[in-house]
Amino acid sequence: MLRTIFYKVFPMKQSILIILSALILVSCSEEKKRYSIRLFSPSHKTSISFLLSPGGTPGYCVQYKDQIIVDSSSLGFELKETAPIKSDFEMIGNHLDSLNENWEQPWGEQRIVNNHYNELTVNLREKIEPHRLMNLIFRSYDDGVAFRYEFPDQEAMREMTILEENTKFRLKEDYTCWWAPGDWDITEHLYTNSLLSKIDATKKRNQPSLGQTYIPDNAVNTPLTMRSKDGLHISIHEAALVNYSDMTLKVDTANLQLQSSLVGSDRLGYKAKVQVPFKTPWRMILLSPNAAGLVDSRMILNLNEPSKVKDVSWFKPMKYTGIWWEMHLGKSSWDMASGKHGATTANAKKYIDFTAKNGLGGVLVEGWNTGWEHWIGFDDREGVFDFVTPYADYNLEEVVQYAHSKGVEIIMHHETSSAPQTYEKQLDKAYALMKRLGLHTVKTGYVGKILPKGEYHHGQWMINHYQKVIETAAKYQIAVDAHEPIKGTGLQRTWPNFVSREGMRGQEFNAWSSDGGNPPDHLPNVVFTRMLSGPFDFTPGVFNIKLKPYKDKNQVSTTLAQQLALYVVIYSPVQMACDLIENYEGQPGFQFIRDVGTDWESSKTLAGEVGDFVTIVRQEKKTGNWFLGSITDENARDISVDFSFLPKGIEFTADVYKDGANAHWDSNPTSLQIDHVKINSTTKLDFHLAPGGGLAIAIKK
């Protein structure tokens, strides 16, 4: 029987009539369906269809224009001690909605974000006892689609113990993929480029630089970025991950299919336990005709709830220096017993003086608190760290007062050694100390295997811990930059005090890893993969590329010009000038770090290809200045920059920091040329990027 369903929708206070039909023609596979409802994006670029099979199995399919991206794919759950949720459903209702709004970020890659989508909610009920209820919520944006499961309040089900979420992604093509293994404990793997059919994440299990690697299946982490034969770019990820487990994607290479595989708990014996009513995170699929469109999408933010923090004016995006890189080089240590402790009062004051002199905002001090003698390599790490007691050679109060007198903020550091219960016991005490001292930013860390044993960094138990830290920090007006975190899922919209996170191979791998550090194509990969999930605290700014005299077998695999370009290309509202401060003295290139912004009115990706190169331009809030960054992989390349993004009729001075004539990431990495030219919106300039090179431009009125 064919039914036509009418919906009234009220976007932007204007009533429109939309007609959909059951059994409407869709282009997904021709298997039998009882119902099929197709939801288009506002401009009809993308669509997602709800499907219900004759057996009552819910599913969906995704199209970009008339091209099938995800073919008919089923949805459901395996539950503990009760029947799975997968079939015998009937549709008992549905509702269509739409929204077109602009909202303002307190900080971010752009100030004003447009949130424009069409939404379909489908109400389902099992035809057999106990008649459990489930809603599916679908959204279609012009740059992608998303869906989530919702379990409303009901007598039939008060609690769910989830053994697995069976969300399938039946892909229509053997896409080219850029992937990192679905590790339950760490996200510091390099990206691999291969066809979907050639993915084998199990080969990544034993890596000497990644001590806590745990990869149980041939699964990949998200965001998973893919490209079709005709150039369509696709990225699968999740948004609004709260009180649930991280979703990895198990790969069926023979059938070109992905399936959600949640991170579990060996200790508790399930993947997630939730109370009903409950909504899962969004499963999102970005779609773009080019790689640049993935980077410029704000869909992940729009899938999160508005801010729950009324005022975050106390947080100021900033550049900072710190007592950090010297530990990775071996010049000093985190612990005092070694005899070369880095976090001393005198050393901190030296960094404060340099930071104030150069107009930067903060100083990070790692190793200031007691406990570092037993922080790693010990099974019993509970109770090791004290987050309020400094070492004897570090006068916390004196350092903070000195910093404030110079207009500099001290960034507190809390390394938990992956003993989160110890940290939670001290949260209020530690944050109260920070508030009393007038400190508003903390860098947290979770190095090592999680205690208690059987829990993982990316499981529900730890996700709830990270959330508790963020919410507690908000009460004390503290911003958090988390290292070894759960992946970003856009929660910075809801909790704007969650300002940045690591969650990827950072700069420190160049100093000590045994696998050669980060190769030249690492960051051109990261921009189109990891960075799609949110801010990335990569800690750029190494000027001593060869790391002499501290490291003989390690180096940074970029040119100096690329290190400058990273302040624009890699987004974070807290950006570190990570090198030893003595390496910046007398360096003309350091002027770009002094000048570059950290908070943006707007951002645009001008050009790029995954793993090869990218060019991004950002306009700074308030000043009207623009900054451009471009980086390449191990291949030299010529690029052309069209400055038509500038406002018309205004002349600008461009300070250009580019690779020298013979620059090369390995043989001649510090060759840097600085030019000063006049430009306007009609200017077009050509530039040469050296192998592993970059381009950084400060554009001022």
XYZ file of C-alpha atoms in Angstrom:
701
model
C 0.000 0.000 0.000
C 1.363 3.423 -0.952
C 0.851 6.168 1.586
C 1.569 9.856 1.207
C 2.576 11.638 4.388
C 2.294 15.392 4.863
C 4.448 17.385 7.280
C 4.271 20.987 8.337
C 7.609 22.571 9.112
C 8.362 25.965 10.617
C 11.967 26.983 9.842
C 12.846 30.614 10.511
C 9.189 31.294 11.462
C 7.985 30.586 7.916
C 5.613 27.707 7.246
C 6.447 25.425 4.324
C 4.800 22.203 3.200
C 6.977 19.192 2.428
C 5.566 16.040 0.836
C 7.213 12.677 1.399
C 5.853 9.242 0.610
C 6.207 5.769 1.978
C 7.714 3.472 -0.657
C 9.100 6.571 -2.371
C 11.566 5.827 -5.175
C 15.142 5.887 -3.930
C 18.274 4.822 -5.721
C 19.608 2.527 -3.012
C 19.789 -1.210 -3.644
C 16.651 -2.879 -4.903
C 16.115 -5.276 -2.003
C 12.564 -5.339 -0.644
C 11.588 -2.603 1.763
C 8.421 -2.041 3.681
C 9.076 1.656 4.101
C 11.544 4.089 2.626
C 11.601 7.800 3.440
C 14.248 10.015 1.885
C 15.400 13.159 3.683
C 17.130 15.787 1.531
C 19.505 18.504 2.696
C 18.377 22.135 2.295
C 19.882 22.432 -1.202
C 19.301 18.745 -2.108
C 23.043 18.018 -2.333
C 22.897 15.160 0.140
C 20.206 12.799 1.333
C 19.755 10.041 3.877
C 16.928 7.540 3.633
C 15.230 5.629 6.435
C 14.537 2.011 5.474
C 12.409 -0.656 7.103
C 12.578 -4.196 5.723
C 9.583 -6.566 5.510
C 11.023 -8.303 8.588
C 11.023 -5.050 10.516
C 14.786 -4.427 10.431
C 15.556 -0.688 10.423
C 18.255 0.712 8.180
C 19.395 3.637 6.092
C 21.262 4.615 2.960
C 23.154 7.767 1.953
C 23.432 9.591 -1.371
C 25.393 12.572 -2.604
C 23.341 14.060 -5.428
C 22.453 10.895 -7.390
C 25.493 8.913 -6.288
C 25.072 6.146 -3.683
C 27.710 6.475 -0.974
C 26.395 4.085 1.676
C 24.010 1.446 0.359
C 21.173 -0.096 2.379
C 22.683 -0.742 5.821
C 21.050 -2.215 8.925
C 20.935 -0.784 12.440
C 20.665 -2.419 15.857
C 22.234 -3.601 19.117
C 23.370 -6.738 20.906
C 22.325 -6.585 24.559
C 23.338 -8.556 27.633
C 20.763 -10.979 29.068
C 17.976 -9.777 26.791
C 16.972 -10.054 23.145
C 18.916 -8.012 20.598
C 17.412 -4.892 19.108
C 17.462 -5.564 15.393
C 14.120 -6.633 13.844
C 10.334 -7.005 14.224
C 9.860 -3.238 14.323
C 6.921 -1.275 12.958
C 6.809 2.464 12.321
C 4.245 4.097 14.617
C 5.010 7.726 13.833
C 7.385 10.197 12.273
C 8.127 13.887 12.349
C 9.982 16.258 10.058
C 11.721 19.394 11.269
C 14.185 21.961 9.981
C 16.501 24.604 11.372
C 18.473 27.497 9.913
C 20.291 29.503 12.562
C 23.533 31.353 13.146
C 25.315 31.010 16.465
C 28.476 32.603 17.835
C 31.529 30.817 19.204
C 33.385 32.366 22.142
C 36.584 31.170 20.423
C 37.217 29.024 17.392
C 38.123 28.802 13.724
C 35.275 31.133 12.870
C 33.127 33.389 15.018
C 29.715 32.878 13.397
C 28.604 29.334 12.511
C 25.603 28.581 10.321
C 23.552 25.556 11.394
C 21.167 24.585 8.575
C 19.620 21.129 8.304
C 16.487 19.101 7.713
C 15.617 16.463 10.323
C 13.469 13.356 10.320
C 12.503 11.457 13.483
C 11.089 7.959 13.004
C 9.243 6.304 15.918
C 9.560 2.517 16.026
C 7.985 -0.150 18.236
C 8.620 -3.877 18.380
C 5.633 -5.920 17.255
C 6.429 -8.628 19.806
C 6.678 -8.485 23.590
C 7.865 -6.453 25.417
C 7.165 -3.887 22.627
C 10.336 -1.887 23.159
C 10.435 1.602 21.681
C 13.249 3.133 19.646
C 13.462 6.360 17.694
C 15.863 7.059 14.850
C 16.806 10.688 14.268
C 18.235 11.623 10.870
C 19.740 14.950 9.825
C 20.750 16.065 6.375
C 23.138 18.989 5.887
C 24.545 20.220 2.595
C 27.971 18.968 3.701
C 26.908 15.611 5.079
C 24.410 13.511 6.991
C 24.069 12.202 10.537
C 21.858 9.890 12.559
C 21.511 8.703 16.130
C 19.490 6.210 18.153
C 17.088 7.465 20.829
C 15.431 5.306 23.482
C 12.499 7.156 25.046
C 11.218 6.677 28.593
C 9.358 3.349 28.657
C 8.252 0.570 30.986
C 9.564 -2.113 28.630
C 13.202 -1.091 29.086
C 14.734 0.880 31.949
C 18.384 0.016 31.399
C 20.545 -1.200 28.523
C 23.743 -3.199 28.903
C 25.212 -3.006 25.424
C 27.477 -5.771 24.155
C 27.782 -4.214 20.702
C 26.246 -1.568 18.502
C 25.592 -3.031 15.056
C 25.579 0.036 12.851
C 26.656 -0.983 9.374
C 28.130 1.107 6.558
C 27.825 -0.786 3.265
C 30.084 1.186 0.975
C 29.457 1.270 -2.771
C 33.069 1.390 -3.864
C 36.534 0.283 -2.869
C 37.389 3.760 -1.655
C 40.912 5.058 -1.152
C 41.286 5.422 2.616
C 43.524 7.279 5.053
C 43.293 5.299 8.247
C 44.735 4.713 11.683
C 44.070 1.471 13.581
C 41.106 1.222 15.941
C 43.250 1.182 19.052
C 41.338 1.076 22.342
C 44.108 2.830 24.230
C 46.048 5.262 22.058
C 45.642 7.457 18.990
C 49.313 8.112 18.297
C 49.606 5.936 15.204
C 50.776 7.190 11.844
C 48.152 7.203 9.093
C 48.243 4.594 6.325
C 46.952 5.215 2.794
C 45.383 2.174 1.102
C 42.257 0.895 -0.573
C 39.502 -0.147 1.803
C 39.963 -3.743 0.659
C 43.634 -3.639 1.715
C 43.198 -2.368 5.283
C 44.911 -4.567 7.872
C 45.053 -2.777 11.212
C 46.270 -5.903 13.011
C 49.757 -5.336 11.582
C 49.988 -2.210 13.770
C 49.677 -4.078 17.071
C 53.347 -4.164 18.050
C 55.023 -0.786 17.771
C 57.956 0.016 20.067
C 57.064 3.701 20.409
C 53.487 2.913 21.507
C 53.747 0.927 24.721
C 50.032 0.602 25.532
C 48.763 -0.299 22.056
C 45.645 -2.523 22.115
C 44.027 -3.361 18.751
C 41.711 -6.390 19.143
C 40.178 -6.391 15.635
C 40.853 -5.341 12.079
C 39.229 -2.008 12.852
C 40.053 1.640 12.205
C 39.670 4.750 14.271
C 37.506 7.683 13.284
C 37.584 10.123 11.593
C 38.093 7.736 8.672
C 38.684 9.774 5.517
C 38.019 8.262 2.079
C 38.020 9.337 -1.575
C 36.002 7.854 -4.427
C 37.308 7.266 -7.940
C 35.577 10.420 -9.167
C 37.025 12.582 -6.374
C 34.215 12.723 -3.810
C 35.675 12.990 -0.297
C 33.990 11.192 2.590
C 34.737 11.122 6.303
C 32.963 8.929 8.881
C 33.102 10.059 12.497
C 30.881 10.603 15.524
C 29.639 13.683 17.384
C 28.516 14.423 20.954
C 30.200 11.404 22.580
C 28.910 11.437 26.169
C 28.290 8.506 28.576
C 29.058 5.950 25.866
C 32.032 4.174 24.315
C 34.249 5.295 21.472
C 33.152 3.902 18.109
C 35.815 2.188 16.024
C 34.928 0.742 12.614
C 35.475 -2.965 12.011
C 36.501 -3.563 8.389
C 35.071 -6.310 6.191
C 37.547 -6.057 3.316
C 35.846 -8.700 1.167
C 32.415 -7.051 1.195
C 33.588 -3.409 1.433
C 31.627 -2.975 4.643
C 32.289 -1.192 7.918
C 30.533 -1.921 11.189
C 30.592 -0.033 14.456
C 32.725 -1.739 17.070
C 32.588 -0.080 20.459
C 35.536 0.027 22.846
C 34.794 -2.294 25.753
C 35.667 -2.935 29.361
C 37.399 -6.212 30.207
C 36.768 -5.434 33.873
C 32.989 -5.023 33.521
C 32.318 -7.284 30.542
C 30.317 -4.966 28.321
C 30.732 -2.055 25.917
C 28.339 0.433 27.572
C 25.645 0.538 30.225
C 23.036 3.310 30.060
C 19.810 4.284 31.759
C 16.734 4.875 29.584
C 15.836 7.503 28.342
C 19.067 7.781 26.372
C 20.498 9.048 23.081
C 23.604 7.647 21.447
C 26.257 9.909 19.922
C 25.607 10.990 16.345
C 27.045 8.852 13.564
C 28.135 11.405 10.975
C 29.281 11.204 7.368
C 30.916 14.284 5.847
C 30.629 14.629 2.070
C 32.567 17.042 -0.110
C 33.539 17.249 -3.801
C 37.072 18.173 -2.662
C 39.361 17.669 0.324
C 39.161 21.323 1.368
C 35.438 21.020 2.040
C 36.046 18.439 4.763
C 38.278 20.849 6.686
C 35.854 23.761 6.369
C 32.800 21.809 7.553
C 31.338 22.792 10.941
C 28.853 19.921 11.055
C 30.502 18.283 14.061
C 29.946 21.443 16.103
C 26.360 21.796 14.921
C 25.568 18.255 16.086
C 26.436 19.218 19.654
C 24.235 21.089 22.101
C 24.696 24.832 22.771
C 27.059 25.917 25.522
C 26.294 24.959 29.118
C 28.901 27.434 30.381
C 27.289 30.855 30.646
C 30.501 32.879 30.627
C 33.939 31.881 29.334
C 35.349 35.390 29.038
C 37.951 34.355 31.615
C 39.609 32.141 28.974
C 41.801 33.942 26.448
C 43.267 32.077 23.450
C 47.039 32.434 23.637
C 50.497 31.413 22.579
C 52.712 29.975 25.274
C 56.211 28.699 26.023
C 57.128 26.078 28.559
C 59.369 23.811 30.524
C 58.588 20.753 28.410
C 60.728 20.284 25.299
C 63.897 20.189 27.392
C 62.637 17.010 29.085
C 62.021 15.295 25.757
C 65.513 16.277 24.641
C 67.032 14.932 27.861
C 68.411 18.327 28.903
C 66.367 18.150 32.083
C 63.855 15.828 33.737
C 60.387 15.901 35.258
C 61.518 14.391 38.574
C 63.741 16.022 41.184
C 65.670 12.882 42.157
C 67.494 12.802 38.805
C 69.552 15.841 39.746
C 68.533 17.760 36.605
C 65.041 18.884 37.530
C 63.570 21.304 34.970
C 60.718 22.847 36.955
C 62.715 25.080 39.265
C 61.742 28.558 40.383
C 64.731 30.073 38.580
C 64.031 28.256 35.299
C 60.349 29.189 35.396
C 61.245 32.868 35.861
C 63.566 32.667 32.860
C 60.694 31.417 30.701
C 58.355 34.050 32.135
C 60.809 36.829 31.245
C 61.149 35.564 27.668
C 57.382 35.180 27.285
C 56.654 38.679 28.551
C 59.417 40.227 26.432
C 57.963 38.689 23.268
C 54.308 39.429 23.963
C 53.185 35.818 24.396
C 50.498 34.793 26.853
C 51.526 31.898 29.061
C 54.150 29.504 30.397
C 53.539 25.785 30.865
C 55.508 24.226 33.719
C 55.688 20.423 33.719
C 57.260 18.466 36.577
C 56.381 21.050 39.247
C 54.536 18.653 41.580
C 55.690 15.667 43.596
C 55.380 12.086 42.354
C 57.350 11.982 39.107
C 59.822 9.386 40.414
C 57.115 6.680 40.132
C 54.830 7.928 37.396
C 55.499 5.413 34.621
C 56.501 1.763 34.469
C 54.867 0.959 37.809
C 51.719 -1.155 38.164
C 50.746 0.544 41.405
C 50.410 4.200 40.412
C 47.386 5.049 42.530
C 48.190 7.821 44.964
C 51.552 8.649 43.346
C 50.824 12.199 42.211
C 49.932 15.103 44.464
C 48.335 17.911 42.457
C 48.787 20.627 45.073
C 52.264 20.008 46.514
C 55.287 21.387 44.596
C 58.815 20.060 44.715
C 61.106 21.810 47.170
C 62.978 23.713 44.413
C 59.770 25.145 42.911
C 58.009 27.921 44.812
C 54.568 27.825 43.214
C 53.230 30.963 44.867
C 56.343 32.976 44.019
C 56.346 31.837 40.390
C 52.672 32.665 39.915
C 53.027 36.106 41.476
C 56.084 36.823 39.323
C 54.211 35.728 36.195
C 51.222 37.928 37.006
C 53.503 40.916 37.546
C 54.732 40.390 33.979
C 51.266 39.891 32.468
C 51.872 36.166 31.925
C 49.629 33.237 32.908
C 51.067 30.038 34.337
C 49.522 26.972 32.696
C 49.139 24.288 35.333
C 50.061 20.693 34.533
C 48.323 17.595 35.905
C 49.797 14.293 34.724
C 47.619 11.498 36.103
C 49.808 8.560 34.963
C 46.474 7.012 33.929
C 45.352 6.650 37.545
C 42.124 8.646 37.140
C 40.664 7.670 40.526
C 43.587 9.395 42.236
C 42.958 12.478 40.124
C 39.227 12.527 40.809
C 39.834 12.438 44.568
C 41.921 15.620 44.260
C 39.967 17.459 41.540
C 38.208 19.983 43.733
C 41.275 20.579 45.873
C 43.557 21.028 42.850
C 41.142 23.308 40.989
C 40.425 25.358 44.111
C 44.176 25.998 44.374
C 44.244 27.158 40.759
C 41.279 29.463 41.304
C 42.896 30.975 44.395
C 46.065 31.628 42.394
C 44.131 33.152 39.482
C 45.086 30.373 37.025
C 42.632 29.472 34.283
C 44.293 26.776 32.131
C 45.457 23.240 32.870
C 47.118 20.643 30.682
C 46.122 17.130 31.751
C 47.854 13.884 30.805
C 47.066 10.156 30.848
C 50.291 8.339 29.970
C 50.293 4.566 30.507
C 47.745 1.797 30.934
C 44.529 2.779 32.669
C 43.987 1.813 36.285
C 41.919 -0.117 37.257
C 43.136 -2.896 34.972
C 40.704 -3.881 32.279
C 39.689 -0.323 31.425
C 40.895 1.533 28.339
C 41.397 5.182 27.438
C 38.501 5.111 24.984
C 35.918 3.089 26.917
C 32.767 4.410 28.592
C 34.333 4.433 32.058
C 37.137 6.780 30.949
C 34.860 8.887 28.752
C 32.787 9.589 31.841
C 35.974 10.488 33.695
C 37.045 12.994 31.031
C 33.548 14.491 31.177
C 33.698 14.809 34.961
C 37.012 16.652 34.670
C 35.567 19.113 32.143
C 32.434 19.814 34.137
C 34.341 20.214 37.400
C 36.848 22.517 35.716
C 34.022 24.710 34.394
C 32.827 25.331 37.961
C 36.259 26.718 38.820
C 36.638 28.722 35.578
C 39.373 26.447 34.270
C 40.069 25.544 30.639
C 41.401 22.055 29.899
C 43.950 20.968 27.295
C 43.902 17.157 27.516
C 46.710 14.887 26.371
C 46.182 11.158 25.827
C 42.475 12.051 25.633
C 39.364 10.597 24.120
C 39.002 11.810 20.530
C 37.265 15.092 19.794
C 33.563 14.917 18.915
C 32.642 18.613 18.899
C 31.972 18.890 22.638
C 33.811 22.209 22.735
C 30.526 23.786 21.638
C 28.736 22.494 24.740
C 31.728 22.825 27.050
C 33.872 25.671 25.637
C 36.322 25.228 28.518
C 37.469 22.038 26.720
C 39.813 24.127 24.613
C 42.211 21.626 23.071
C 43.541 18.112 23.160
C 46.396 16.059 21.780
C 44.963 12.746 20.557
C 47.553 12.266 17.805
C 51.294 11.894 17.324
C 52.608 15.228 18.506
C 55.919 17.012 18.167
C 57.530 15.014 20.987
C 57.698 11.904 18.789
C 60.370 13.703 16.778
C 62.568 13.902 19.865
C 62.555 10.337 21.140
C 60.599 7.788 19.116
C 62.543 4.819 17.777
C 60.674 4.714 14.457
C 62.125 7.924 13.040
C 59.552 10.332 14.417
C 56.894 11.961 12.274
C 57.583 11.694 8.510
C 57.080 14.700 6.197
C 53.602 13.544 5.135
C 52.347 13.220 8.724
C 50.770 16.642 9.118
C 49.314 16.847 5.574
C 47.543 13.608 6.587
C 46.477 14.863 10.024
C 44.778 18.004 8.658
C 42.270 15.897 6.688
C 41.802 13.177 9.316
C 42.420 13.818 13.012
C 41.923 17.585 12.754
C 38.369 17.108 11.447
C 37.462 16.144 15.022
C 38.560 19.421 16.626
C 41.488 21.458 18.016
C 44.879 19.748 18.059
C 47.621 20.725 20.508
C 50.550 19.697 18.310
C 53.098 22.078 19.936
C 54.823 23.529 16.831
C 57.736 25.939 16.656
C 60.964 23.895 16.668
C 63.775 26.053 15.224
C 66.640 23.694 16.099
C 65.465 21.141 13.528
C 68.384 18.711 13.972
C 68.006 18.740 17.809
C 71.737 19.228 18.386
C 73.530 18.662 20.723
C 70.898 16.610 22.557
C 69.767 13.967 20.065
C 72.036 12.263 17.520
C 69.506 9.948 15.872
C 66.386 12.113 15.846
C 65.236 15.269 14.114
C 62.146 17.172 12.986
C 61.209 16.226 9.406
C 60.110 19.676 8.247
C 61.727 22.918 7.204
C 61.720 25.943 9.481
C 59.178 27.618 7.200
C 56.779 24.725 7.772
C 57.159 25.034 11.537
C 55.922 28.623 11.166
C 53.102 27.661 8.800
C 51.782 25.165 11.365
C 50.552 28.032 13.559
C 47.912 28.640 10.894
C 47.422 25.155 9.466
C 47.038 23.221 12.747
C 44.204 24.772 14.730
C 44.228 25.193 18.496
C 43.299 28.215 20.637
C 46.407 27.468 22.714
C 49.548 27.332 20.561
C 52.950 26.548 22.004
C 56.308 27.921 20.932
C 57.763 24.616 22.024
C 61.515 24.935 21.441
C 64.103 25.890 24.038
C 63.828 29.651 24.393
C 67.536 30.116 23.686
C 66.916 28.715 20.189
C 64.636 31.671 19.417
C 67.143 34.362 20.322
C 68.303 36.326 17.283
C 66.003 34.428 14.921
C 64.126 36.745 12.527
C 61.568 34.003 11.819
C 60.355 34.236 15.413
C 58.576 37.453 14.481
C 55.867 35.390 12.792
C 55.177 33.574 16.076
C 54.937 36.930 17.848
C 52.461 38.182 15.239
C 50.254 35.192 14.446
C 46.762 35.068 15.922
C 45.124 32.310 17.965
C 41.447 33.294 17.710
C 39.724 33.695 14.380
C 36.896 35.625 12.779
C 36.865 33.249 9.808
C 38.910 30.448 8.247
C 39.061 29.015 4.741
C 40.956 26.151 3.155
C 42.149 27.482 -0.199
C 43.508 24.227 -1.601
C 44.721 20.800 -0.565
C 44.910 17.073 -1.134
C 44.895 14.492 1.648
C 48.428 13.540 2.637
C 50.028 15.860 0.081
C 49.590 19.538 0.905
C 47.185 22.128 2.264
C 46.834 25.915 2.222
C 44.669 27.616 4.863
C 43.983 31.294 5.499
C 42.471 32.731 8.686
C 41.310 36.221 9.642
C 42.108 37.258 13.194
C 39.326 38.567 15.406
C 39.302 42.314 16.116
C 42.542 43.239 14.303
C 41.409 42.520 10.729
C 44.804 40.901 10.069
C 45.031 37.712 8.017
C 47.446 34.801 8.304
C 48.157 32.165 5.689
C 49.848 28.811 6.138
C 50.757 26.204 3.559
C 52.594 22.905 4.071
C 53.661 20.040 1.821
C 54.818 16.458 2.252
C 58.222 15.131 1.154
C 57.551 16.415 -2.362
C 58.440 19.922 -3.458
C 55.554 21.751 -5.082
C 54.644 25.083 -6.631
C 51.455 26.759 -5.459
C 49.571 29.864 -6.515
C 47.761 32.019 -3.965
C 44.833 34.177 -5.013
C 44.330 36.899 -2.408
C 40.736 37.645 -3.429
C 39.658 36.665 0.079
C 40.890 40.095 1.226
C 38.380 42.971 1.431
C 38.329 45.083 -1.691
C 39.917 48.505 -1.867
C 42.350 48.036 1.031
C 46.118 47.678 0.699
C 47.915 45.247 2.993
C 51.534 44.553 3.862
C 52.419 40.884 3.561
C 55.356 39.547 5.584
C 56.270 36.363 3.698
C 58.243 33.583 5.421
C 59.173 30.964 2.830
C 61.642 28.189 2.162
C 65.055 29.359 1.010
C 66.265 28.531 -2.484
C 67.916 25.222 -1.469
C 65.756 24.338 1.519
C 65.032 20.666 2.229
C 63.553 19.027 5.329
C 66.643 16.833 5.771
C 69.644 18.376 4.049
C 68.924 22.082 4.588
C 65.916 22.531 6.901
C 66.637 25.970 8.393
C 67.009 27.894 5.126
C 64.411 30.660 5.438
C 63.727 33.693 3.255
C 61.654 36.653 4.470
C 60.085 39.108 2.010
C 57.829 42.123 2.501
C 55.374 42.970 -0.268
C 52.272 45.100 -0.791
C 49.137 43.193 -1.772
C 45.385 43.669 -2.205
C 42.364 41.583 -3.194
C 43.476 41.460 -6.863
C 46.959 40.094 -6.119
C 48.020 36.624 -7.236
C 51.434 35.260 -6.257
C 53.322 32.028 -6.944
C 55.392 30.257 -4.294
C 57.704 27.251 -4.176
C 57.452 24.833 -1.266
C 60.590 22.794 -0.631
C 60.399 19.064 0.207
C 58.855 18.965 3.692
C 58.499 22.723 3.394
C 56.014 25.447 4.057
C 54.888 29.019 3.634
C 53.702 31.447 6.324
C 52.349 34.912 5.557
C 51.299 37.634 8.008
C 48.957 40.058 6.215
C 48.456 43.380 7.991
C 46.582 46.540 7.113
